[in-house]
PDB file of C-alpha atoms in Angstrom:
ATOM      1  CA  MET A   1      22.890  17.562 -11.838  1.00 61.00           C
ATOM      2  CA  PRO A   2      19.782  16.362  -9.929  1.00 68.00           C
ATOM      3  CA  PRO A   3      16.331  16.814 -11.511  1.00 76.00           C
ATOM      4  CA  SER A   4      14.656  20.095 -10.571  1.00 78.00           C
ATOM      5  CA  ALA A   5      12.156  19.955  -7.728  1.00 87.00           C
ATOM      6  CA  PRO A   6       8.625  19.282  -9.014  1.00 95.00           C
ATOM      7  CA  SER A   7       5.371  20.415  -7.427  1.00 96.00           C
ATOM      8  CA  LEU A   8       1.659  20.139  -8.165  1.00 97.00           C
ATOM      9  CA  SER A   9      -0.554  23.195  -8.028  1.00 97.00           C
ATOM     10  CA  ARG A  10      -3.655  21.053  -7.489  1.00 98.00           C
ATOM     11  CA  SER A  11      -4.587  19.546  -4.153  1.00 98.00           C
ATOM     12  CA  VAL A  12      -4.626  15.769  -3.934  1.00 98.00           C
ATOM     13  CA  SER A  13      -6.163  13.241  -1.576  1.00 98.00           C
ATOM     14  CA  LEU A  14      -4.083  10.094  -1.173  1.00 98.00           C
ATOM     15  CA  HIS A  15      -4.390   6.903   0.852  1.00 98.00           C
ATOM     16  CA  LEU A  16      -1.166   5.142   1.826  1.00 98.00           C
ATOM     17  CA  GLN A  17      -0.777   1.765   3.548  1.00 98.00           C
ATOM     18  CA  GLY A  18       2.167   0.830   5.722  1.00 98.00           C
ATOM     19  CA  ASP A  19       2.680  -1.695   8.508  1.00 98.00           C
ATOM     20  CA  TRP A  20       1.043  -2.299  11.899  1.00 97.00           C
ATOM     21  CA  GLY A  21       1.764   1.289  12.888  1.00 96.00           C
ATOM     22  CA  THR A  22       5.163   1.500  14.604  1.00 95.00           C
ATOM     23  CA  ALA A  23       7.639  -0.177  12.248  1.00 96.00           C
ATOM     24  CA  ASN A  24       9.640   0.899   9.201  1.00 98.00           C
ATOM     25  CA  LEU A  25       6.952   0.901   6.505  1.00 98.00           C
ATOM     26  CA  HIS A  26       4.816   3.314   8.499  1.00 98.00           C
ATOM     27  CA  ARG A  27       7.856   5.515   9.007  1.00 98.00           C
ATOM     28  CA  VAL A  28       8.378   5.655   5.243  1.00 98.00           C
ATOM     29  CA  CYS A  29       4.694   6.525   4.777  1.00 98.00           C
ATOM     30  CA  GLY A  30       5.068   9.419   7.208  1.00 98.00           C
ATOM     31  CA  TRP A  31       8.057  10.720   5.287  1.00 98.00           C
ATOM     32  CA  LEU A  32       6.205  10.528   1.953  1.00 98.00           C
ATOM     33  CA  ALA A  33       3.112  12.212   3.441  1.00 98.00           C
ATOM     34  CA  GLN A  34       5.166  15.106   4.777  1.00 98.00           C
ATOM     35  CA  GLU A  35       7.011  15.712   1.533  1.00 98.00           C
ATOM     36  CA  LEU A  36       3.858  15.371  -0.582  1.00 98.00           C
ATOM     37  CA  THR A  37       1.871  17.899   1.413  1.00 97.00           C
ATOM     38  CA  ASP A  38       4.786  20.332   1.086  1.00 97.00           C
ATOM     39  CA  ARG A  39       4.681  20.043  -2.713  1.00 98.00           C
ATOM     40  CA  CYS A  40       0.977  19.808  -3.605  1.00 98.00           C
ATOM     41  CA  GLY A  41      -1.981  22.184  -3.410  1.00 98.00           C
ATOM     42  CA  PRO A  42      -3.049  23.749  -0.091  1.00 97.00           C
ATOM     43  CA  HIS A  43      -5.926  21.336   0.551  1.00 98.00           C
ATOM     44  CA  THR A  44      -3.887  18.175   0.097  1.00 98.00           C
ATOM     45  CA  ARG A  45      -4.728  15.366   2.517  1.00 98.00           C
ATOM     46  CA  VAL A  46      -2.739  12.165   2.976  1.00 98.00           C
ATOM     47  CA  GLY A  47      -4.113   9.340   5.093  1.00 98.00           C
ATOM     48  CA  ILE A  48      -2.001   6.407   6.304  1.00 98.00           C
ATOM     49  CA  PHE A  49      -3.728   3.075   6.860  1.00 98.00           C
ATOM     50  CA  SER A  50      -2.279   0.269   8.917  1.00 98.00           C
ATOM     51  CA  GLY A  51      -1.458  -2.949   7.104  1.00 98.00           C
ATOM     52  CA  ARG A  52       0.781  -5.971   7.428  1.00 98.00           C
ATOM     53  CA  GLY A  53       3.403  -5.191   4.796  1.00 98.00           C
ATOM     54  CA  GLY A  54       2.808  -8.533   3.105  1.00 98.00           C
ATOM     55  CA  ALA A  55       0.542  -9.730   0.308  1.00 98.00           C
ATOM     56  CA  ASP A  56      -2.121  -7.337   1.598  1.00 98.00           C
ATOM     57  CA  ALA A  57      -0.176  -4.426   0.054  1.00 98.00           C
ATOM     58  CA  ALA A  58      -0.562  -5.543  -3.561  1.00 98.00           C
ATOM     59  CA  ARG A  59      -4.167  -6.582  -2.911  1.00 98.00           C
ATOM     60  CA  ALA A  60      -5.102  -3.233  -1.360  1.00 98.00           C
ATOM     61  CA  VAL A  61      -3.631  -1.382  -4.340  1.00 98.00           C
ATOM     62  CA  GLY A  62      -5.228  -3.752  -6.835  1.00 98.00           C
ATOM     63  CA  ARG A  63      -8.656  -3.421  -5.221  1.00 98.00           C
ATOM     64  CA  GLY A  64      -8.422   0.367  -5.202  1.00 98.00           C
ATOM     65  CA  GLN A  65      -8.575   0.502  -1.401  1.00 98.00           C
ATOM     66  CA  VAL A  66      -5.425   2.632  -1.269  1.00 98.00           C
ATOM     67  CA  HIS A  67      -3.364   4.466  -3.862  1.00 98.00           C
ATOM     68  CA  ILE A  68       0.043   3.401  -2.543  1.00 98.00           C
ATOM     69  CA  ALA A  69       1.145   0.532  -0.299  1.00 99.00           C
ATOM     70  CA  LEU A  70       4.496  -0.728   0.938  1.00 98.00           C
ATOM     71  CA  THR A  71       5.580  -4.353   1.034  1.00 98.00           C
ATOM     72  CA  THR A  72       8.675  -6.369   1.927  1.00 98.00           C
ATOM     73  CA  PRO A  73      10.556  -8.274   0.615  1.00 98.00           C
ATOM     74  CA  ALA A  74      10.503  -6.656  -2.793  1.00 98.00           C
ATOM     75  CA  ALA A  75      11.037  -9.823  -4.841  1.00 98.00           C
ATOM     76  CA  PHE A  76       7.896 -11.481  -3.484  1.00 98.00           C
ATOM     77  CA  ALA A  77       5.630  -8.814  -5.028  1.00 98.00           C
ATOM     78  CA  ALA A  78       6.315  -9.929  -8.607  1.00 98.00           C
ATOM     79  CA  ALA A  79       4.098 -12.994  -8.104  1.00 98.00           C
ATOM     80  CA  ALA A  80       1.096 -10.679  -7.722  1.00 98.00           C
ATOM     81  CA  LEU A  81       1.334  -9.630 -11.377  1.00 98.00           C
ATOM     82  CA  ASP A  82       0.151 -13.010 -12.659  1.00 98.00           C
ATOM     83  CA  GLY A  83      -1.343 -14.503  -9.501  1.00 98.00           C
ATOM     84  CA  ARG A  84       1.253 -17.036  -8.384  1.00 98.00           C
ATOM     85  CA  GLY A  85       1.586 -18.491  -4.890  1.00 97.00           C
ATOM     86  CA  VAL A  86      -0.389 -16.635  -2.234  1.00 98.00           C
ATOM     87  CA  TYR A  87      -1.710 -14.292  -4.930  1.00 98.00           C
ATOM     88  CA  ALA A  88      -3.517 -17.137  -6.754  1.00 97.00           C
ATOM     89  CA  GLY A  89      -7.035 -16.073  -7.703  1.00 96.00           C
ATOM     90  CA  GLU A  90      -6.345 -12.356  -7.331  1.00 98.00           C
ATOM     91  CA  ALA A  91      -3.686 -11.285  -9.792  1.00 98.00           C
ATOM     92  CA  VAL A  92      -2.863  -7.580 -10.056  1.00 98.00           C
ATOM     93  CA  PRO A  93      -1.556  -7.195 -13.623  1.00 98.00           C
ATOM     94  CA  ASP A  94      -1.581  -3.393 -13.441  1.00 98.00           C
ATOM     95  CA  LEU A  95       0.609  -3.368 -10.310  1.00 98.00           C
ATOM     96  CA  ARG A  96       3.449  -0.873 -10.651  1.00 99.00           C
ATOM     97  CA  ALA A  97       6.347   0.304  -8.500  1.00 99.00           C
ATOM     98  CA  LEU A  98       7.321   3.828  -7.568  1.00 99.00           C
ATOM     99  CA  GLY A  99      10.705   2.785  -6.189  1.00 98.00           C
ATOM    100  CA  GLY A 100      12.416   0.663  -3.601  1.00 98.00           C
ATOM    101  CA  LEU A 101      14.214   1.283  -0.339  1.00 98.00           C
ATOM    102  CA  PRO A 102      17.183  -0.929   0.520  1.00 96.00           C
ATOM    103  CA  GLN A 103      16.944  -3.255   3.488  1.00 95.00           C
ATOM    104  CA  ARG A 104      19.599  -5.957   3.370  1.00 96.00           C
ATOM    105  CA  ASP A 105      17.746  -8.860   4.917  1.00 98.00           C
ATOM    106  CA  ARG A 106      17.663 -12.649   4.764  1.00 98.00           C
ATOM    107  CA  LEU A 107      15.218 -15.432   5.631  1.00 98.00           C
ATOM    108  CA  VAL A 108      17.233 -17.835   7.783  1.00 98.00           C
ATOM    109  CA  VAL A 109      16.692 -21.250   9.341  1.00 98.00           C
ATOM    110  CA  GLY A 110      18.275 -21.772  12.740  1.00 98.00           C
ATOM    111  CA  VAL A 111      18.095 -24.833  15.011  1.00 98.00           C
ATOM    112  CA  ASP A 112      19.349 -25.241  18.544  1.00 98.00           C
ATOM    113  CA  ARG A 113      22.948 -26.486  18.596  1.00 98.00           C
ATOM    114  CA  SER A 114      21.954 -29.141  21.130  1.00 97.00           C
ATOM    115  CA  LEU A 115      20.204 -30.988  18.281  1.00 97.00           C
ATOM    116  CA  GLY A 116      23.599 -31.653  16.711  1.00 98.00           C
ATOM    117  CA  VAL A 117      22.669 -30.779  13.114  1.00 98.00           C
ATOM    118  CA  THR A 118      24.342 -28.274  10.815  1.00 98.00           C
ATOM    119  CA  THR A 119      22.757 -29.087   7.421  1.00 98.00           C
ATOM    120  CA  PHE A 120      19.325 -29.878   6.044  1.00 98.00           C
ATOM    121  CA  ALA A 121      20.512 -33.388   5.191  1.00 98.00           C
ATOM    122  CA  GLU A 122      21.419 -33.979   8.855  1.00 98.00           C
ATOM    123  CA  LEU A 123      18.091 -32.512   9.946  1.00 98.00           C
ATOM    124  CA  ARG A 124      16.164 -34.850   7.651  1.00 98.00           C
ATOM    125  CA  ALA A 125      18.150 -37.832   8.926  1.00 98.00           C
ATOM    126  CA  ALA A 126      17.545 -36.919  12.569  1.00 98.00           C
ATOM    127  CA  ALA A 127      13.870 -35.957  12.112  1.00 98.00           C
ATOM    128  CA  PRO A 128      13.712 -34.392  15.593  1.00 98.00           C
ATOM    129  CA  ARG A 129      10.531 -33.170  17.283  1.00 98.00           C
ATOM    130  CA  LEU A 130      11.118 -29.511  16.575  1.00 98.00           C
ATOM    131  CA  ARG A 131       9.398 -26.635  18.294  1.00 98.00           C
ATOM    132  CA  LEU A 132       9.593 -24.187  15.412  1.00 98.00           C
ATOM    133  CA  ALA A 133       8.816 -20.460  15.575  1.00 98.00           C
ATOM    134  CA  THR A 134       7.985 -18.546  12.396  1.00 98.00           C
ATOM    135  CA  GLY A 135       5.334 -16.329  10.758  1.00 98.00           C
ATOM    136  CA  PRO A 136       1.817 -17.545   9.934  1.00 98.00           C
ATOM    137  CA  HIS A 137       1.295 -19.113   6.518  1.00 98.00           C
ATOM    138  CA  ASP A 138      -2.103 -17.467   6.148  1.00 98.00           C
ATOM    139  CA  GLY A 139      -1.980 -16.124   2.607  1.00 98.00           C
ATOM    140  CA  THR A 140      -0.824 -12.656   3.661  1.00 98.00           C
ATOM    141  CA  ASN A 141       2.249 -12.979   5.886  1.00 98.00           C
ATOM    142  CA  LEU A 142       5.211 -13.347   3.521  1.00 98.00           C
ATOM    143  CA  ILE A 143       7.511 -14.757   6.185  1.00 98.00           C
ATOM    144  CA  GLY A 144       5.087 -17.629   6.617  1.00 98.00           C
ATOM    145  CA  TRP A 145       4.856 -18.154   2.858  1.00 98.00           C
ATOM    146  CA  GLY A 146       8.629 -18.128   2.449  1.00 98.00           C
ATOM    147  CA  ALA A 147       9.141 -20.446   5.424  1.00 98.00           C
ATOM    148  CA  ASP A 148       6.557 -22.922   4.159  1.00 98.00           C
ATOM    149  CA  GLU A 149       8.070 -23.057   0.676  1.00 98.00           C
ATOM    150  CA  LEU A 150      11.612 -23.352   2.003  1.00 98.00           C
ATOM    151  CA  LEU A 151      10.878 -26.097   4.548  1.00 98.00           C
ATOM    152  CA  ARG A 152       8.600 -28.122   2.285  1.00 98.00           C
ATOM    153  CA  ARG A 153      11.073 -28.077  -0.603  1.00 98.00           C
ATOM    154  CA  SER A 154      13.832 -29.046   1.847  1.00 98.00           C
ATOM    155  CA  GLY A 155      11.928 -32.118   3.035  1.00 98.00           C
ATOM    156  CA  ILE A 156      11.306 -30.833   6.559  1.00 98.00           C
ATOM    157  CA  ASP A 157       8.027 -32.084   8.071  1.00 98.00           C
ATOM    158  CA  VAL A 158       7.798 -30.510  11.517  1.00 98.00           C
ATOM    159  CA  THR A 159       4.342 -31.725  12.478  1.00 98.00           C
ATOM    160  CA  GLY A 160       4.831 -35.067  10.736  1.00 98.00           C
ATOM    161  CA  TRP A 161       7.857 -35.649  12.950  1.00 98.00           C
ATOM    162  CA  GLY A 162       5.746 -34.983  16.036  1.00 98.00           C
ATOM    163  CA  GLY A 163       6.837 -31.368  16.477  1.00 98.00           C
ATOM    164  CA  GLU A 164       4.959 -28.108  16.826  1.00 98.00           C
ATOM    165  CA  ILE A 165       4.891 -24.858  14.850  1.00 98.00           C
ATOM    166  CA  PHE A 166       4.379 -21.565  16.675  1.00 98.00           C
ATOM    167  CA  THR A 167       3.315 -18.643  14.487  1.00 98.00           C
ATOM    168  CA  ASP A 168       3.325 -14.937  15.318  1.00 98.00           C
ATOM    169  CA  GLU A 169       2.641 -11.855  13.237  1.00 97.00           C
ATOM    170  CA  ARG A 170       5.528  -9.719  14.504  1.00 95.00           C
ATOM    171  CA  PRO A 171       9.205 -10.710  14.701  1.00 95.00           C
ATOM    172  CA  TRP A 172       9.788  -9.770  18.319  1.00 94.00           C
ATOM    173  CA  GLN A 173       7.018 -12.162  19.355  1.00 96.00           C
ATOM    174  CA  THR A 174       8.795 -14.973  17.517  1.00 97.00           C
ATOM    175  CA  PHE A 175      12.183 -13.990  18.923  1.00 97.00           C
ATOM    176  CA  GLU A 176      10.847 -14.155  22.473  1.00 97.00           C
ATOM    177  CA  ARG A 177       9.836 -17.782  21.957  1.00 98.00           C
ATOM    178  CA  VAL A 178      13.467 -18.616  21.159  1.00 98.00           C
ATOM    179  CA  VAL A 179      14.876 -16.480  23.971  1.00 96.00           C
ATOM    180  CA  SER A 180      12.564 -18.119  26.513  1.00 97.00           C
ATOM    181  CA  GLY A 181      13.330 -21.636  25.261  1.00 97.00           C
ATOM    182  CA  GLU A 182       9.754 -22.290  24.175  1.00 98.00           C
ATOM    183  CA  ALA A 183      11.068 -22.826  20.622  1.00 98.00           C
ATOM    184  CA  ASP A 184      14.256 -24.667  19.614  1.00 98.00           C
ATOM    185  CA  ALA A 185      14.134 -23.720  15.929  1.00 98.00           C
ATOM    186  CA  ILE A 186      13.268 -20.595  13.959  1.00 98.00           C
ATOM    187  CA  VAL A 187      12.632 -19.523  10.370  1.00 98.00           C
ATOM    188  CA  HIS A 188      12.576 -15.751  10.190  1.00 98.00           C
ATOM    189  CA  GLU A 189      13.986 -12.489   8.858  1.00 98.00           C
ATOM    190  CA  ALA A 190      14.942  -9.043  10.248  1.00 97.00           C
ATOM    191  CA  VAL A 191      18.440 -10.437  10.769  1.00 97.00           C
ATOM    192  CA  MET A 192      19.874  -7.008  11.555  1.00 96.00           C
ATOM    193  CA  LEU A 193      17.866  -6.657  14.773  1.00 95.00           C
ATOM    194  CA  PRO A 194      19.735  -6.903  18.106  1.00 95.00           C
ATOM    195  CA  ALA A 195      17.585  -9.825  19.292  1.00 95.00           C
ATOM    196  CA  TRP A 196      19.524 -12.182  17.011  1.00 96.00           C
ATOM    197  CA  GLN A 197      22.697 -11.361  18.926  1.00 94.00           C
ATOM    198  CA  ARG A 198      20.982 -12.438  22.153  1.00 93.00           C
ATOM    199  CA  PHE A 199      20.157 -15.954  21.007  1.00 96.00           C
ATOM    200  CA  GLY A 200      22.128 -16.466  17.789  1.00 95.00           C
ATOM    201  CA  SER A 201      25.046 -18.194  19.516  1.00 95.00           C
ATOM    202  CA  ARG A 202      22.654 -20.976  20.578  1.00 96.00           C
ATOM    203  CA  LEU A 203      21.691 -21.737  16.992  1.00 98.00           C
ATOM    204  CA  ALA A 204      23.189 -23.536  14.024  1.00 98.00           C
ATOM    205  CA  PHE A 205      22.115 -21.750  10.840  1.00 98.00           C
ATOM    206  CA  LEU A 206      21.459 -24.152   7.988  1.00 98.00           C
ATOM    207  CA  PRO A 207      22.679 -23.387   4.444  1.00 98.00           C
ATOM    208  CA  VAL A 208      19.768 -23.758   2.029  1.00 98.00           C
ATOM    209  CA  GLU A 209      20.439 -26.453  -0.542  1.00 98.00           C
ATOM    210  CA  ARG A 210      21.130 -25.475  -4.133  1.00 98.00           C
ATOM    211  CA  HIS A 211      18.135 -27.239  -5.670  1.00 98.00           C
ATOM    212  CA  VAL A 212      15.805 -25.447  -3.249  1.00 98.00           C
ATOM    213  CA  LEU A 213      17.242 -22.028  -4.042  1.00 98.00           C
ATOM    214  CA  ASP A 214      17.134 -22.750  -7.773  1.00 98.00           C
ATOM    215  CA  GLY A 215      13.516 -23.924  -7.581  1.00 98.00           C
ATOM    216  CA  LEU A 216      12.405 -20.812  -5.700  1.00 98.00           C
ATOM    217  CA  ALA A 217      14.199 -18.614  -8.221  1.00 98.00           C
ATOM    218  CA  ASP A 218      12.580 -20.449 -11.143  1.00 98.00           C
ATOM    219  CA  ASP A 219       9.058 -20.508  -9.707  1.00 98.00           C
ATOM    220  CA  PHE A 220       8.826 -17.109  -8.023  1.00 98.00           C
ATOM    221  CA  GLY A 221      11.934 -15.103  -8.914  1.00 97.00           C
ATOM    222  CA  TRP A 222      13.182 -15.211  -5.322  1.00 98.00           C
ATOM    223  CA  PRO A 223      16.939 -14.630  -5.261  1.00 98.00           C
ATOM    224  CA  PRO A 224      19.492 -16.295  -2.989  1.00 98.00           C
ATOM    225  CA  ALA A 225      21.865 -14.323  -0.805  1.00 98.00           C
ATOM    226  CA  ILE A 226      24.858 -14.796   1.472  1.00 98.00           C
ATOM    227  CA  VAL A 227      24.971 -14.198   5.213  1.00 98.00           C
ATOM    228  CA  PRO A 228      28.613 -13.253   5.878  1.00 97.00           C
ATOM    229  CA  GLU A 229      30.773 -14.946   8.454  1.00 97.00           C
ATOM    230  CA  GLY A 230      30.292 -13.489  11.909  1.00 95.00           C
ATOM    231  CA  HIS A 231      26.950 -11.816  11.235  1.00 96.00           C
ATOM    232  CA  PHE A 232      25.536 -14.130  13.895  1.00 96.00           C
ATOM    233  CA  PRO A 233      27.770 -15.039  16.845  1.00 94.00           C
ATOM    234  CA  ASP A 234      30.304 -17.776  15.965  1.00 93.00           C
ATOM    235  CA  CYS A 235      28.591 -18.462  12.641  1.00 96.00           C
ATOM    236  CA  PRO A 236      30.371 -19.218   9.352  1.00 97.00           C
ATOM    237  CA  GLU A 237      29.239 -17.784   6.022  1.00 98.00           C
ATOM    238  CA  PHE A 238      26.192 -19.501   4.541  1.00 98.00           C
ATOM    239  CA  GLU A 239      23.719 -19.113   1.679  1.00 98.00           C
ATOM    240  CA  THR A 240      20.006 -18.710   2.195  1.00 98.00           C
ATOM    241  CA  LEU A 241      16.980 -16.891   0.757  1.00 98.00           C
ATOM    242  CA  ASP A 242      17.184 -13.169   0.129  1.00 98.00           C
ATOM    243  CA  PHE A 243      14.496 -11.180   1.962  1.00 98.00           C
ATOM    244  CA  SER A 244      15.576  -7.660   1.088  1.00 98.00           C
ATOM    245  CA  ASP A 245      14.115  -4.251   0.360  1.00 98.00           C
ATOM    246  CA  PHE A 246      10.905  -2.305   0.827  1.00 98.00           C
ATOM    247  CA  LEU A 247       8.895  -1.736  -2.349  1.00 98.00           C
ATOM    248  CA  VAL A 248       6.503   1.188  -2.884  1.00 99.00           C
ATOM    249  CA  LEU A 249       3.549  -0.119  -4.916  1.00 99.00           C
ATOM    250  CA  THR A 250       0.778   1.594  -6.853  1.00 99.00           C
ATOM    251  CA  ARG A 251      -1.393   0.948  -9.929  1.00 98.00           C
ATOM    252  CA  SER A 252      -0.784   2.025 -13.482  1.00 98.00           C
ATOM    253  CA  ASP A 253      -3.678   4.501 -13.298  1.00 98.00           C
ATOM    254  CA  LEU A 254      -2.001   6.766 -10.725  1.00 98.00           C
ATOM    255  CA  PRO A 255      -1.558  10.159 -12.477  1.00 98.00           C
ATOM    256  CA  GLU A 256       1.857  10.311 -14.113  1.00 98.00           C
ATOM    257  CA  ASP A 257       2.852  13.673 -12.639  1.00 98.00           C
ATOM    258  CA  LEU A 258       2.032  12.402  -9.144  1.00 98.00           C
ATOM    259  CA  ALA A 259       4.036   9.212  -9.709  1.00 98.00           C
ATOM    260  CA  TYR A 260       6.985  11.304 -10.877  1.00 98.00           C
ATOM    261  CA  LEU A 261       6.720  13.522  -7.810  1.00 98.00           C
ATOM    262  CA  ILE A 262       6.686  10.545  -5.414  1.00 98.00           C
ATOM    263  CA  ALA A 263       9.700   8.958  -7.135  1.00 98.00           C
ATOM    264  CA  TRP A 264      11.468  12.318  -6.968  1.00 98.00           C
ATOM    265  CA  ILE A 265      10.711  12.503  -3.231  1.00 98.00           C
ATOM    266  CA  LEU A 266      12.117   9.007  -2.703  1.00 98.00           C
ATOM    267  CA  GLY A 267      15.330   9.854  -4.509  1.00 98.00           C
ATOM    268  CA  GLU A 268      15.910  13.520  -3.757  1.00 98.00           C
ATOM    269  CA  THR A 269      14.725  13.913  -0.140  1.00 98.00           C
ATOM    270  CA  ARG A 270      16.324  10.661   1.027  1.00 98.00           C
ATOM    271  CA  ALA A 271      18.408  12.467   3.647  1.00 97.00           C
ATOM    272  CA  THR A 272      15.193  12.992   5.642  1.00 97.00           C
ATOM    273  CA  ILE A 273      14.602   9.266   6.107  1.00 98.00           C
ATOM    274  CA  GLU A 274      18.301   8.394   6.361  1.00 98.00           C
ATOM    275  CA  ALA A 275      18.640  10.704   9.357  1.00 97.00           C
ATOM    276  CA  GLN A 276      16.241   8.498  11.312  1.00 97.00           C
ATOM    277  CA  TYR A 277      18.619   5.515  11.027  1.00 97.00           C
ATOM    278  CA  ARG A 278      22.102   7.016  11.192  1.00 97.00           C
ATOM    279  CA  HIS A 279      22.483   6.205  14.892  1.00 97.00           C
ATOM    280  CA  LEU A 280      22.826   2.574  13.744  1.00 96.00           C
ATOM    281  CA  PRO A 281      25.656   1.058  11.673  1.00 95.00           C
ATOM    282  CA  PRO A 282      24.369   0.486   8.113  1.00 94.00           C
ATOM    283  CA  GLU A 283      24.747  -3.301   8.363  1.00 91.00           C
ATOM    284  CA  ARG A 284      22.646  -3.335  11.561  1.00 94.00           C
ATOM    285  CA  SER A 285      20.040  -0.833  10.393  1.00 96.00           C
ATOM    286  CA  PRO A 286      16.500  -1.758   9.258  1.00 96.00           C
ATOM    287  CA  LEU A 287      17.107   0.697   6.398  1.00 97.00           C
ATOM    288  CA  THR A 288      20.443   0.183   4.676  1.00 96.00           C
ATOM    289  CA  TYR A 289      21.772   3.663   4.076  1.00 97.00           C
ATOM    290  CA  PRO A 290      23.107   5.584   2.214  1.00 96.00           C
ATOM    291  CA  LEU A 291      20.272   5.326  -0.302  1.00 97.00           C
ATOM    292  CA  ASP A 292      21.255   5.213  -3.965  1.00 97.00           C
ATOM    293  CA  PRO A 293      18.518   6.725  -6.179  1.00 97.00           C
ATOM    294  CA  VAL A 294      19.647   4.761  -9.245  1.00 97.00           C
ATOM    295  CA  ALA A 295      19.400   1.479  -7.321  1.00 97.00           C
ATOM    296  CA  MET A 296      16.033   2.552  -5.918  1.00 98.00           C
ATOM    297  CA  GLY A 297      14.702   2.506  -9.480  1.00 98.00           C
ATOM    298  CA  ARG A 298      15.516  -1.184 -10.022  1.00 97.00           C
ATOM    299  CA  SER A 299      12.364  -3.133  -9.281  1.00 98.00           C
ATOM    300  CA  PRO A 300      11.023  -6.686  -9.727  1.00 98.00           C
ATOM    301  CA  VAL A 301       7.673  -5.049 -10.559  1.00 98.00           C
ATOM    302  CA  PRO A 302       7.469  -2.745 -13.621  1.00 98.00           C
ATOM    303  CA  LEU A 303       7.951   0.897 -12.771  1.00 98.00           C
ATOM    304  CA  HIS A 304       5.068   3.299 -13.186  1.00 98.00           C
ATOM    305  CA  PRO A 305       5.829   5.448 -16.269  1.00 98.00           C
ATOM    306  CA  GLY A 306       6.055   8.567 -14.113  1.00 98.00           C
ATOM    307  CA  ALA A 307       8.558   6.912 -11.782  1.00 98.00           C
ATOM    308  CA  ALA A 308      10.465   5.498 -14.753  1.00 98.00           C
ATOM    309  CA  ARG A 309      10.822   9.028 -16.110  1.00 97.00           C
ATOM    310  CA  TYR A 310      12.459  10.181 -12.867  1.00 98.00           C
ATOM    311  CA  TYR A 311      14.863   7.242 -12.579  1.00 98.00           C
ATOM    312  CA  GLY A 312      15.606   7.418 -16.297  1.00 96.00           C
ATOM    313  CA  SER A 313      16.728  11.018 -15.872  1.00 95.00           C
ATOM    314  CA  LEU A 314      19.322   9.833 -13.344  1.00 94.00           C
ATOM    315  CA  GLU A 315      20.667   7.185 -15.701  1.00 81.00           C
ATOM    316  CA  ALA A 316      20.964   9.776 -18.458  1.00 77.00           C
ATOM    317  CA  ALA A 317      22.725  12.370 -16.287  1.00 69.00           C
TER     318      ALA A 317
END
């Protein structure tokens, strides 16, 4: 039996942070805002700030700029707790999660088939002058951070080999560089988007070597994942870096009853957000439905006690 619907008699004022404004994190913020205002006092106000969905989410919460922020991929947020990687110098030890939303994604490395390489070992041996498209490694963009770690640990030196790196904030900007032929290699995510089907047949996707995956798991807790055969045109199964899931972040000082209510909204009103993606097959959707509330409570960042109480009630049912 699902937990009974909670509500707050008091009015609240909340600041949420999503993405640039038109992508999935902002859509989730809109859903949460709607459900919160339905269940809190009559003068409740919820504001949604634009963000980048990267390391800025944990920082904004830690600095007290917003109460709640969304980030992706979920596993990357754990480094903020003790200030590893891009979070060095600004740890957020009181970072907590209210729940996660599944997005089955991967960070993949693809190179033009004309280069004649299918592995990282072959790429190192050839040392071609790549024109690589990816996200900016600027301390906030997590695609850029992941790409830098993956390439460096794999012994790939694009600029040292005489090549060029193109960086863009949004995936469709990067994809267009590959479509147009400006770039002949890519390190990126959002592998469910249709753009990959436009240019994927031109690329060889490189399996990430075991020692690289193990090192990233040891240093940052980043898990590996499989891309199944046929996900990209004419592509065999390969292993790469997992880049999955949206994570809803807050601080430990968010009132417990409010944290419980938000977790309850995530789990019990999930049909509202699922309906916005059901025109897409689950494996090609930016939100992998159907949502499982029990799985939504499994987080690489400690759950807020209020959220833990909600998810714990599901486990006990």
